[in-house]
N, CA, C and O atoms as a DFTB+ gen file, in Angstrom:
692 C
 N C O
     1  1      55.317     -59.682      97.037
     2  2      55.365     -59.949      98.471
     3  2      55.534     -58.641      99.228
     4  3      56.162     -57.697      98.748
     5  1      54.974     -58.611     100.388
     6  2      55.140     -57.460     101.265
     7  2      56.240     -57.755     102.265
     8  3      56.991     -58.719     102.112
     9  1      56.330     -56.929     103.277
    10  2      57.336     -57.175     104.301
    11  2      56.922     -58.385     105.132
    12  3      55.740     -58.725     105.183
    13  1      57.871     -59.029     105.776
    14  2      57.579     -60.159     106.657
    15  2      57.047     -61.375     105.926
    16  3      56.425     -62.230     106.557
    17  1      57.261     -61.489     104.640
    18  2      56.851     -62.646     103.838
    19  2      55.350     -62.897     103.854
    20  3      54.924     -64.050     103.782
    21  1      54.543     -61.855     103.946
    22  2      53.118     -62.074     103.728
    23  2      52.697     -61.306     102.484
    24  3      53.324     -60.312     102.118
    25  1      51.631     -61.772     101.835
    26  2      51.241     -61.206     100.543
    27  2      50.984     -59.707     100.628
    28  3      50.492     -59.202     101.637
    29  1      51.320     -59.019      99.569
    30  2      51.218     -57.573      99.555
    31  2      50.099     -57.024      98.695
    32  3      50.240     -55.925      98.160
    33  1      48.992     -57.740      98.536
    34  2      47.883     -57.218      97.748
    35  2      47.360     -55.916      98.342
    36  3      46.877     -55.048      97.615
    37  1      47.456     -55.779      99.652
    38  2      46.989     -54.567     100.318
    39  2      47.583     -53.319      99.685
    40  3      46.896     -52.305      99.564
    41  1      48.841     -53.374      99.283
    42  2      49.525     -52.190      98.798
    43  2      48.949     -51.664      97.480
    44  3      49.141     -50.495      97.149
    45  1      48.253     -52.505      96.733
    46  2      47.609     -52.036      95.509
    47  2      46.405     -51.150      95.815
    48  3      46.053     -50.284      95.014
    49  1      45.783     -51.358      96.947
    50  2      44.596     -50.579      97.297
    51  2      44.961     -49.123      97.593
    52  3      44.397     -48.227      96.964
    53  1      45.883     -48.848      98.525
    54  2      46.245     -47.442      98.711
    55  2      46.964     -46.847      97.498
    56  3      46.907     -45.638      97.274
    57  1      47.635     -47.689      96.718
    58  2      48.282     -47.173      95.506
    59  2      47.233     -46.602      94.553
    60  3      47.451     -45.560      93.935
    61  1      46.105     -47.282      94.438
    62  2      45.023     -46.763      93.600
    63  2      44.459     -45.465      94.141
    64  3      44.189     -44.533      93.384
    65  1      44.281     -45.406      95.455
    66  2      43.777     -44.188      96.079
    67  2      44.763     -43.030      95.905
    68  3      44.360     -41.897      95.641
    69  1      46.045     -43.324      96.054
    70  2      47.072     -42.292      95.879
    71  2      47.128     -41.838      94.421
    72  3      47.353     -40.659      94.147
    73  1      46.925     -42.763      93.489
    74  2      46.909     -42.389      92.068
    75  2      45.744     -41.449      91.763
    76  3      45.866     -40.566      90.914
    77  1      44.623     -41.635      92.447
    78  2      43.443     -40.798      92.201
    79  2      43.539     -39.462      92.935
    80  3      43.288     -38.410      92.346
    81  1      43.902     -39.500      94.227
    82  2      43.851     -38.304      95.061
    83  2      45.194     -37.620      95.282
    84  3      45.254     -36.570      95.922
    85  1      46.273     -38.203      94.761
    86  2      47.589     -37.616      94.940
    87  2      48.312     -38.211      96.129
    88  3      47.724     -38.932      96.936
    89  1      49.599     -37.900      96.228
    90  2      50.444     -38.457      97.293
    91  2      50.250     -37.677      98.582
    92  3      51.093     -36.871      98.975
    93  1      49.120     -37.934      99.229
    94  2      48.813     -37.260     100.488
    95  2      48.475     -38.307     101.547
    96  3      48.185     -39.462     101.235
    97  1      48.520     -37.877     102.793
    98  2      48.152     -38.764     103.898
    99  2      46.673     -39.142     103.786
   100  3      46.296     -40.279     104.068
   101  1      45.840     -38.186     103.373
   102  2      44.414     -38.469     103.216
   103  2      44.193     -39.590     102.204
   104  3      43.389     -40.492     102.439
   105  1      44.902     -39.534     101.083
   106  2      44.748     -40.556     100.051
   107  2      45.155     -41.932     100.578
   108  3      44.555     -42.939     100.202
   109  1      46.161     -41.983     101.440
   110  2      46.587     -43.245     102.039
   111  2      45.537     -43.792     102.995
   112  3      45.352     -45.005     103.091
   113  1      44.852     -42.905     103.698
   114  2      43.921     -43.326     104.737
   115  2      42.527     -43.672     104.233
   116  3      41.800     -44.398     104.911
   117  1      42.140     -43.184     103.089
   118  2      40.774     -43.405     102.587
   119  2      40.426     -44.893     102.475
   120  3      39.371     -45.289     102.969
   121  1      41.256     -45.736     101.853
   122  2      40.869     -47.155     101.740
   123  2      40.685     -47.856     103.088
   124  3      39.787     -48.685     103.238
   125  1      41.520     -47.533     104.053
   126  2      41.376     -48.171     105.364
   127  2      40.125     -47.681     106.077
   128  3      39.507     -48.434     106.830
   129  1      39.750     -46.445     105.851
   130  2      38.501     -45.935     106.412
   131  2      37.315     -46.680     105.807
   132  3      36.362     -47.024     106.507
   133  1      37.384     -46.921     104.511
   134  2      36.321     -47.689     103.847
   135  2      36.271     -49.111     104.408
   136  3      35.190     -49.633     104.684
   137  1      37.437     -49.738     104.577
   138  2      37.476     -51.103     105.130
   139  2      36.918     -51.135     106.547
   140  3      36.198     -52.068     106.904
   141  1      37.239     -50.125     107.364
   142  2      36.692     -50.062     108.720
   143  2      35.183     -49.919     108.708
   144  3      34.488     -50.533     109.518
   145  1      34.675     -49.109     107.792
   146  2      33.226     -48.936     107.666
   147  2      32.568     -50.232     107.198
   148  3      31.505     -50.605     107.693
   149  1      33.195     -50.912     106.251
   150  2      32.670     -52.205     105.793
   151  2      32.698     -53.233     106.923
   152  3      31.815     -54.087     107.007
   153  1      33.707     -53.155     107.792
   154  2      33.786     -54.069     108.937
   155  2      32.608     -53.852     109.878
   156  3      32.060     -54.811     110.422
   157  1      32.219     -52.595     110.071
   158  2      31.055     -52.302     110.918
   159  2      29.794     -52.883     110.281
   160  3      28.977     -53.500     110.964
   161  1      29.639     -52.685     108.972
   162  2      28.477     -53.251     108.281
   163  2      28.456     -54.764     108.333
   164  3      27.407     -55.365     108.565
   165  1      29.608     -55.387     108.119
   166  2      29.694     -56.849     108.173
   167  2      29.420     -57.362     109.585
   168  3      28.829     -58.426     109.765
   169  1      29.854     -56.600     110.575
   170  2      29.594     -56.984     111.969
   171  2      28.100     -56.926     112.267
   172  3      27.559     -57.807     112.935
   173  1      27.443     -55.893     111.772
   174  2      25.985     -55.822     111.948
   175  2      25.307     -57.019     111.297
   176  3      24.474     -57.680     111.918
   177  1      25.662     -57.299     110.045
   178  2      25.016     -58.404     109.326
   179  2      25.284     -59.748     110.000
   180  3      24.391     -60.591     110.089
   181  1      26.508     -59.945     110.470
   182  2      26.851     -61.199     111.152
   183  2      26.111     -61.314     112.478
   184  3      25.545     -62.362     112.788
   185  1      26.114     -60.239     113.259
   186  2      25.380     -60.251     114.531
   187  2      23.894     -60.468     114.330
   188  3      23.251     -61.183     115.100
   189  1      23.351     -59.850     113.296
   190  2      21.927     -60.014     112.976
   191  2      21.622     -61.455     112.585
   192  3      20.630     -62.027     113.036
   193  1      22.481     -62.047     111.739
   194  2      22.264     -63.434     111.311
   195  2      22.390     -64.408     112.474
   196  3      21.658     -65.395     112.541
   197  1      23.316     -64.133     113.393
   198  2      23.554     -65.072     114.489
   199  2      22.569     -64.911     115.648
   200  3      22.078     -65.898     116.195
   201  1      22.285     -63.653     116.018
   202  2      21.552     -63.433     117.268
   203  2      20.352     -62.500     117.149
   204  3      19.675     -62.248     118.146
   205  1      20.073     -61.983     115.957
   206  2      18.922     -61.105     115.781
   207  2      19.322     -59.655     115.559
   208  3      20.485     -59.271     115.688
   209  1      18.306     -58.865     115.219
   210  2      18.552     -57.466     114.835
   211  2      19.125     -56.640     115.984
   212  3      20.043     -55.845     115.777
   213  1      18.597     -56.819     117.180
   214  2      19.057     -56.019     118.322
   215  2      20.533     -56.283     118.608
   216  3      21.298     -55.345     118.831
   217  1      20.931     -57.536     118.604
   218  2      22.337     -57.876     118.842
   219  2      23.220     -57.338     117.719
   220  3      24.321     -56.849     117.975
   221  1      22.746     -57.424     116.476
   222  2      23.506     -56.892     115.351
   223  2      23.755     -55.401     115.505
   224  3      24.871     -54.926     115.293
   225  1      22.712     -54.661     115.874
   226  2      22.873     -53.217     116.083
   227  2      23.814     -52.926     117.237
   228  3      24.650     -52.028     117.144
   229  1      23.687     -53.673     118.319
   230  2      24.530     -53.443     119.486
   231  2      26.009     -53.656     119.160
   232  3      26.844     -52.813     119.489
   233  1      26.334     -54.774     118.518
   234  2      27.752     -55.030     118.224
   235  2      28.290     -54.053     117.190
   236  3      29.464     -53.685     117.240
   237  1      27.443     -53.625     116.247
   238  2      27.886     -52.630     115.269
   239  2      28.164     -51.294     115.958
   240  3      29.170     -50.646     115.669
   241  1      27.283     -50.882     116.864
   242  2      27.513     -49.627     117.596
   243  2      28.746     -49.718     118.485
   244  3      29.488     -48.745     118.618
   245  1      28.968     -50.875     119.092
   246  2      30.170     -51.048     119.903
   247  2      31.425     -50.972     119.040
   248  3      32.427     -50.387     119.453
   249  1      31.377     -51.554     117.854
   250  2      32.540     -51.530     116.972
   251  2      32.825     -50.128     116.453
   252  3      33.984     -49.765     116.253
   253  1      31.780     -49.336     116.235
   254  2      31.980     -47.965     115.757
   255  2      32.894     -47.192     116.707
   256  3      33.723     -46.401     116.258
   257  1      32.750     -47.412     118.003
   258  2      33.562     -46.692     118.984
   259  2      34.766     -47.460     119.488
   260  3      35.443     -47.000     120.407
   261  1      35.054     -48.620     118.910
   262  2      36.164     -49.445     119.381
   263  2      37.494     -48.791     119.008
   264  3      37.763     -48.574     117.827
   265  1      38.329     -48.474     120.004
   266  2      39.559     -47.713     119.725
   267  2      40.501     -48.375     118.718
   268  3      41.130     -47.674     117.925
   269  1      40.613     -49.701     118.729
   270  2      41.535     -50.361     117.800
   271  2      41.041     -50.202     116.367
   272  3      41.838     -49.929     115.469
   273  1      39.743     -50.368     116.137
   274  2      39.212     -50.180     114.783
   275  2      39.398     -48.733     114.334
   276  3      39.801     -48.482     113.198
   277  1      39.112     -47.799     115.206
   278  2      39.290     -46.382     114.854
   279  2      40.743     -46.104     114.520
   280  3      41.035     -45.425     113.535
   281  1      41.658     -46.622     115.329
   282  2      43.086     -46.387     115.097
   283  2      43.551     -46.995     113.778
   284  3      44.210     -46.328     112.981
   285  1      43.205     -48.263     113.549
   286  2      43.644     -48.913     112.307
   287  2      42.992     -48.279     111.083
   288  3      43.624     -48.162     110.033
   289  1      41.737     -47.871     111.213
   290  2      41.057     -47.236     110.088
   291  2      41.630     -45.847     109.806
   292  3      41.686     -45.413     108.655
   293  1      42.042     -45.171     110.836
   294  2      42.518     -43.797     110.691
   295  2      43.922     -43.720     110.125
   296  3      44.210     -42.849     109.304
   297  1      44.798     -44.613     110.547
   298  2      46.196     -44.465     110.145
   299  2      46.556     -45.260     108.893
   300  3      47.700     -45.211     108.440
   301  1      45.613     -45.978     108.339
   302  2      45.846     -46.622     107.047
   303  2      46.657     -47.898     107.111
   304  3      47.490     -48.142     106.238
   305  1      46.432     -48.719     108.130
   306  2      47.147     -49.992     108.232
   307  2      46.404     -51.102     107.483
   308  3      45.202     -51.012     107.231
   309  1      47.141     -52.129     107.144
   310  2      46.541     -53.262     106.437
   311  2      45.690     -54.127     107.352
   312  3      44.852     -54.888     106.868
   313  1      45.881     -54.031     108.651
   314  2      45.180     -54.894     109.600
   315  2      43.667     -54.732     109.558
   316  3      42.938     -55.686     109.827
   317  1      43.190     -53.549     109.229
   318  2      41.750     -53.314     109.234
   319  2      41.065     -54.156     108.160
   320  3      39.900     -54.522     108.317
   321  1      41.759     -54.463     107.088
   322  2      41.193     -55.314     106.042
   323  2      40.994     -56.731     106.556
   324  3      40.014     -57.387     106.203
   325  1      41.914     -57.205     107.384
   326  2      41.755     -58.539     107.963
   327  2      40.508     -58.623     108.827
   328  3      39.764     -59.601     108.760
   329  1      40.284     -57.607     109.631
   330  2      39.083     -57.605     110.468
   331  2      37.814     -57.640     109.644
   332  3      36.857     -58.338     109.978
   333  1      37.819     -56.875     108.559
   334  2      36.649     -56.846     107.682
   335  2      36.419     -58.203     107.038
   336  3      35.298     -58.710     107.038
   337  1      37.488     -58.800     106.482
   338  2      37.342     -60.114     105.855
   339  2      36.971     -61.179     106.885
   340  3      36.152     -62.055     106.607
   341  1      37.568     -61.104     108.067
   342  2      37.338     -62.105     109.102
   343  2      35.853     -62.196     109.443
   344  3      35.257     -63.273     109.418
   345  1      35.275     -61.045     109.761
   346  2      33.868     -61.061     110.166
   347  2      32.955     -61.363     108.984
   348  3      31.914     -61.997     109.155
   349  1      33.332     -60.915     107.784
   350  2      32.500     -61.191     106.603
   351  2      32.482     -62.678     106.267
   352  3      31.428     -63.223     105.940
   353  1      33.631     -63.340     106.342
   354  2      33.695     -64.772     106.039
   355  2      32.933     -65.574     107.097
   356  3      32.175     -66.483     106.760
   357  1      33.129     -65.244     108.357
   358  2      32.410     -65.943     109.419
   359  2      30.905     -65.740     109.266
   360  3      30.126     -66.685     109.389
   361  1      30.508     -64.510     109.000
   362  2      29.079     -64.224     108.834
   363  2      28.477     -64.932     107.638
   364  3      27.371     -65.466     107.724
   365  1      29.189     -64.944     106.526
   366  2      28.672     -65.613     105.323
   367  2      28.563     -67.117     105.546
   368  3      27.581     -67.736     105.137
   369  1      29.571     -67.709     106.197
   370  2      29.531     -69.148     106.463
   371  2      28.377     -69.494     107.410
   372  3      27.670     -70.480     107.200
   373  1      28.195     -68.685     108.441
   374  2      27.098     -68.917     109.387
   375  2      25.745     -68.793     108.686
   376  3      24.871     -69.647     108.841
   377  1      25.590     -67.718     107.915
   378  2      24.342     -67.488     107.197
   379  2      24.059     -68.635     106.225
   380  3      22.926     -69.104     106.115
   381  1      25.107     -69.078     105.522
   382  2      24.955     -70.178     104.573
   383  2      24.478     -71.439     105.276
   384  3      23.614     -72.150     104.763
   385  1      25.035     -71.719     106.445
   386  2      24.660     -72.914     107.188
   387  2      23.234     -72.802     107.724
   388  3      22.429     -73.720     107.564
   389  1      22.934     -71.691     108.351
   390  2      21.625     -71.529     108.982
   391  2      20.486     -71.427     107.970
   392  3      19.416     -71.996     108.184
   393  1      20.706     -70.715     106.881
   394  2      19.654     -70.493     105.890
   395  2      19.740     -71.457     104.709
   396  3      18.913     -71.423     103.798
   397  1      20.755     -72.312     104.744
   398  2      20.980     -73.283     103.662
   399  2      21.041     -72.573     102.310
   400  3      20.352     -72.933     101.356
   401  1      21.889     -71.555     102.271
   402  2      22.000     -70.680     101.110
   403  2      23.318     -70.942     100.387
   404  3      24.392     -70.651     100.914
   405  1      23.228     -71.487      99.191
   406  2      24.430     -71.831      98.432
   407  2      25.214     -70.587      98.008
   408  3      26.443     -70.628      97.949
   409  1      24.525     -69.485      97.712
   410  2      25.216     -68.253      97.341
   411  2      26.066     -67.722      98.494
   412  3      27.146     -67.174      98.273
   413  1      25.584     -67.884      99.707
   414  2      26.356     -67.442     100.868
   415  2      27.602     -68.319     101.047
   416  3      28.654     -67.823     101.450
   417  1      27.486     -69.621     100.748
   418  2      28.679     -70.477     100.767
   419  2      29.696     -69.992      99.744
   420  3      30.893     -69.950     100.026
   421  1      29.224     -69.627      98.559
   422  2      30.113     -69.108      97.522
   423  2      30.779     -67.819      97.986
   424  3      31.983     -67.646      97.799
   425  1      30.020     -66.920      98.584
   426  2      30.573     -65.664      99.108
   427  2      31.612     -65.936     100.192
   428  3      32.664     -65.297     100.218
   429  1      31.325     -66.875     101.078
   430  2      32.283     -67.234     102.123
   431  2      33.570     -67.777     101.518
   432  3      34.661     -67.441     101.978
   433  1      33.453     -68.607     100.501
   434  2      34.644     -69.164      99.847
   435  2      35.476     -68.102      99.153
   436  3      36.702     -68.098      99.268
   437  1      34.823     -67.202      98.435
   438  2      35.555     -66.125      97.758
   439  2      36.219     -65.217      98.788
   440  3      37.380     -64.839      98.631
   441  1      35.487     -64.868      99.836
   442  2      36.066     -64.034     100.897
   443  2      37.225     -64.719     101.586
   444  3      38.232     -64.081     101.896
   445  1      37.094     -66.014     101.830
   446  2      38.174     -66.779     102.448
   447  2      39.416     -66.768     101.574
   448  3      40.531     -66.619     102.074
   449  1      39.227     -66.924     100.268
   450  2      40.366     -66.909      99.353
   451  2      41.025     -65.542      99.258
   452  3      42.248     -65.433      99.340
   453  1      40.221     -64.498      99.086
   454  2      40.779     -63.143      98.970
   455  2      41.475     -62.723     100.246
   456  3      42.504     -62.048     100.199
   457  1      40.930     -63.111     101.386
   458  2      41.524     -62.698     102.663
   459  2      42.958     -63.189     102.826
   460  3      43.735     -62.587     103.568
   461  1      43.316     -64.260     102.151
   462  2      44.667     -64.808     102.288
   463  2      45.723     -63.913     101.645
   464  3      46.917     -64.091     101.887
   465  1      45.297     -62.965     100.838
   466  2      46.223     -62.042     100.180
   467  2      46.537     -60.822     101.042
   468  3      47.339     -59.974     100.651
   469  1      45.915     -60.734     102.199
   470  2      46.123     -59.587     103.069
   471  2      46.975     -60.009     104.264
   472  3      47.791     -60.922     104.141
   473  1      46.804     -59.377     105.392
   474  2      47.648     -59.622     106.552
   475  2      47.459     -61.047     107.078
   476  3      46.441     -61.683     106.806
   477  1      48.441     -61.542     107.828
   478  2      48.500     -62.961     108.210
   479  2      47.400     -63.421     109.165
   480  3      47.192     -64.626     109.312
   481  1      46.703     -62.518     109.806
   482  2      45.645     -62.925     110.726
   483  2      44.593     -63.778     110.025
   484  3      44.030     -64.693     110.626
   485  1      44.332     -63.481     108.764
   486  2      43.306     -64.221     108.022
   487  2      43.693     -65.671     107.777
   488  3      42.835     -66.484     107.435
   489  1      44.954     -66.010     107.942
   490  2      45.351     -67.413     107.772
   491  2      44.662     -68.307     108.800
   492  3      44.446     -69.493     108.549
   493  1      44.317     -67.742     109.954
   494  2      43.644     -68.549     110.971
   495  2      42.244     -68.962     110.525
   496  3      41.686     -69.922     111.055
   497  1      41.668     -68.242     109.550
   498  2      40.368     -68.656     109.006
   499  2      40.463     -70.025     108.338
   500  3      39.481     -70.765     108.283
   501  1      41.648     -70.357     107.831
   502  2      41.845     -71.663     107.196
   503  2      41.776     -72.802     108.211
   504  3      41.621     -73.963     107.830
   505  1      41.889     -72.484     109.474
   506  2      41.728     -73.464     110.550
   507  2      40.328     -73.343     111.154
   508  3      39.665     -74.346     111.417
   509  1      39.896     -72.111     111.367
   510  2      38.627     -71.855     112.051
   511  2      37.420     -72.379     111.272
   512  3      36.570     -73.061     111.845
   513  1      37.334     -72.078     110.000
   514  2      36.156     -72.482     109.212
   515  2      36.053     -74.009     109.111
   516  3      34.975     -74.548     109.358
   517  1      37.130     -74.732     108.758
   518  2      37.002     -76.206     108.755
   519  2      36.688     -76.791     110.138
   520  3      35.913     -77.742     110.242
   521  1      37.280     -76.234     111.192
   522  2      36.986     -76.734     112.538
   523  2      35.512     -76.512     112.881
   524  3      34.870     -77.387     113.463
   525  1      34.986     -75.361     112.526
   526  2      33.572     -75.079     112.764
   527  2      32.696     -76.041     111.962
   528  3      31.693     -76.543     112.471
   529  1      33.073     -76.297     110.715
   530  2      32.291     -77.230     109.896
   531  2      32.287     -78.636     110.491
   532  3      31.271     -79.330     110.437
   533  1      33.398     -79.053     111.047
   534  2      33.445     -80.366     111.698
   535  2      32.489     -80.385     112.894
   536  3      31.738     -81.343     113.080
   537  1      32.522     -79.328     113.698
   538  2      31.652     -79.283     114.876
   539  2      30.177     -79.284     114.498
   540  3      29.390     -80.031     115.079
   541  1      29.792     -78.453     113.526
   542  2      28.376     -78.414     113.167
   543  2      27.948     -79.690     112.446
   544  3      26.783     -80.082     112.520
   545  1      28.877     -80.336     111.754
   546  2      28.520     -81.603     111.096
   547  2      28.279     -82.700     112.129
   548  3      27.451     -83.586     111.917
   549  1      28.996     -82.639     113.236
   550  2      28.759     -83.619     114.302
   551  2      27.427     -83.363     114.998
   552  3      26.764     -84.295     115.453
   553  1      27.045     -82.097     115.075
   554  2      25.792     -81.726     115.727
   555  2      24.572     -82.032     114.859
   556  3      23.522     -82.426     115.367
   557  1      24.721     -81.846     113.543
   558  2      23.579     -82.026     112.647
   559  2      24.055     -82.682     111.349
   560  3      24.285     -82.012     110.342
   561  1      24.194     -83.987     111.398
   562  2      24.741     -84.743     110.268
   563  2      23.837     -84.668     109.027
   564  3      24.334     -84.614     107.902
   565  1      22.534     -84.666     109.229
   566  2      21.608     -84.604     108.089
   567  2      21.745     -83.283     107.331
   568  3      21.772     -83.267     106.100
   569  1      21.829     -82.192     108.061
   570  2      21.993     -80.891     107.411
   571  2      23.332     -80.828     106.695
   572  3      23.428     -80.278     105.598
   573  1      24.354     -81.382     107.305
   574  2      25.678     -81.387     106.670
   575  2      25.623     -82.119     105.327
   576  3      26.179     -81.648     104.335
   577  1      24.954     -83.265     105.301
   578  2      24.822     -84.019     104.050
   579  2      24.050     -83.211     103.006
   580  3      24.398     -83.208     101.825
   581  1      23.001     -82.528     103.460
   582  2      22.191     -81.715     102.558
   583  2      22.991     -80.530     102.006
   584  3      22.824     -80.137     100.851
   585  1      23.850     -79.975     102.842
   586  2      24.605     -78.775     102.455
   587  2      25.980     -79.084     101.880
   588  3      26.733     -78.165     101.558
   589  1      26.314     -80.342     101.748
   590  2      27.632     -80.727     101.240
   591  2      27.966     -80.091      99.882
   592  3      29.106     -79.665      99.697
   593  1      27.036     -80.005      98.929
   594  2      27.375     -79.331      97.671
   595  2      27.776     -77.864      97.876
   596  3      28.700     -77.382      97.221
   597  1      27.099     -77.158      98.768
   598  2      27.458     -75.773      99.065
   599  2      28.807     -75.665      99.745
   600  3      29.581     -74.751      99.462
   601  1      29.087     -76.596     100.639
   602  2      30.379     -76.602     101.332
   603  2      31.503     -76.879     100.339
   604  3      32.556     -76.243     100.392
   605  1      31.276     -77.822      99.442
   606  2      32.274     -78.110      98.398
   607  2      32.471     -76.879      97.512
   608  3      33.598     -76.567      97.126
   609  1      31.392     -76.186      97.191
   610  2      31.481     -74.959      96.403
   611  2      32.320     -73.909      97.132
   612  3      33.140     -73.230      96.514
   613  1      32.117     -73.776      98.447
   614  2      32.888     -72.830      99.236
   615  2      34.376     -73.175      99.191
   616  3      35.216     -72.297      98.995
   617  1      34.692     -74.439      99.371
   618  2      36.092     -74.881      99.354
   619  2      36.718     -74.658      97.974
   620  3      37.847     -74.178      97.869
   621  1      35.984     -75.006      96.928
   622  2      36.506     -74.819      95.571
   623  2      36.714     -73.342      95.247
   624  3      37.718     -72.975      94.635
   625  1      35.772     -72.498      95.653
   626  2      35.919     -71.059      95.413
   627  2      37.149     -70.515      96.133
   628  3      37.911     -69.736      95.561
   629  1      37.342     -70.924      97.383
   630  2      38.520     -70.472      98.131
   631  2      39.802     -70.962      97.466
   632  3      40.772     -70.212      97.346
   633  1      39.804     -72.217      97.036
   634  2      41.005     -72.764      96.381
   635  2      41.329     -72.044      95.078
   636  3      42.491     -71.735      94.814
   637  1      40.318     -71.778      94.269
   638  2      40.549     -71.102      92.993
   639  2      41.123     -69.705      93.222
   640  3      42.038     -69.280      92.516
   641  1      40.583     -68.999      94.206
   642  2      41.056     -67.641      94.469
   643  2      42.465     -67.643      95.048
   644  3      43.270     -66.781      94.698
   645  1      42.779     -68.590      95.923
   646  2      44.080     -68.593      96.599
   647  2      45.155     -69.347      95.810
   648  3      46.331     -69.292      96.169
   649  1      44.772     -70.037      94.760
   650  2      45.725     -70.831      93.992
   651  2      46.936     -70.040      93.484
   652  3      48.054     -70.539      93.614
   653  1      46.786     -68.847      92.918
   654  2      47.988     -68.109      92.491
   655  2      48.957     -67.821      93.633
   656  3      50.172     -67.907      93.458
   657  1      48.423     -67.484      94.792
   658  2      49.282     -67.231      95.958
   659  2      49.977     -68.515      96.399
   660  3      51.174     -68.508      96.683
   661  1      49.235     -69.609      96.455
   662  2      49.824     -70.886      96.845
   663  2      50.914     -71.296      95.864
   664  3      51.975     -71.777      96.263
   665  1      50.645     -71.102      94.585
   666  2      51.630     -71.442      93.561
   667  2      52.891     -70.593      93.737
   668  3      54.006     -71.091      93.582
   669  1      52.713     -69.330      94.056
   670  2      53.862     -68.446      94.283
   671  2      54.691     -68.941      95.468
   672  3      55.919     -68.991      95.392
   673  1      54.015     -69.308      96.571
   674  2      54.728     -69.808      97.745
   675  2      55.455     -71.127      97.443
   676  3      56.548     -71.370      97.955
   677  1      54.846     -71.962      96.620
   678  2      55.499     -73.228      96.254
   679  2      56.748     -72.966      95.429
   680  3      57.783     -73.596      95.645
   681  1      56.655     -72.038      94.485
   682  2      57.785     -71.738      93.611
   683  2      58.875     -70.959      94.323
   684  3      60.054     -71.149      94.028
   685  1      58.510     -70.081      95.259
   686  2      59.485     -69.235      95.963
   687  2      59.267     -69.350      97.474
   688  3      58.700     -68.450      98.095
   689  1      59.718     -70.453      98.054
   690  2      59.458     -70.668      99.484
   691  2      60.167     -69.650     100.386
   692  3      60.037     -69.713     101.608
């Protein structure tokens, strides 16, 4: 566990970087810089899937200069990982729904599960994704029925990944 009773998987990431590059500020900051860069890439892919290539490029360029992302990426905070997972899970779920891609549902489920091991912001994905699925199922019931196996796969993947954390919380409330 980390501070504030949220999972501390984040701390293994900079620990690995520090083990490789030594106990320096640079070694602490490298993983968060990578996560910030991945967040920009995920934002492009999500924007592209939702609104087209031009919108994807625009939101990615806006995120590159966004002061909060730069700050979190620069100082090595765990919050930048939440942003990366947040946009990646939303993008994968959207892509899976729009393109009827079962692999994207699997990616969304794995990302949803892994994100729960980081900062608490990702817990809201456990509300957002099911709420979105309810809304789109009401809008297009036939597609929902067709994609139900992929949705079940997404839920099962998320459950399998988050099960150790859930078990820990059950045993040590």
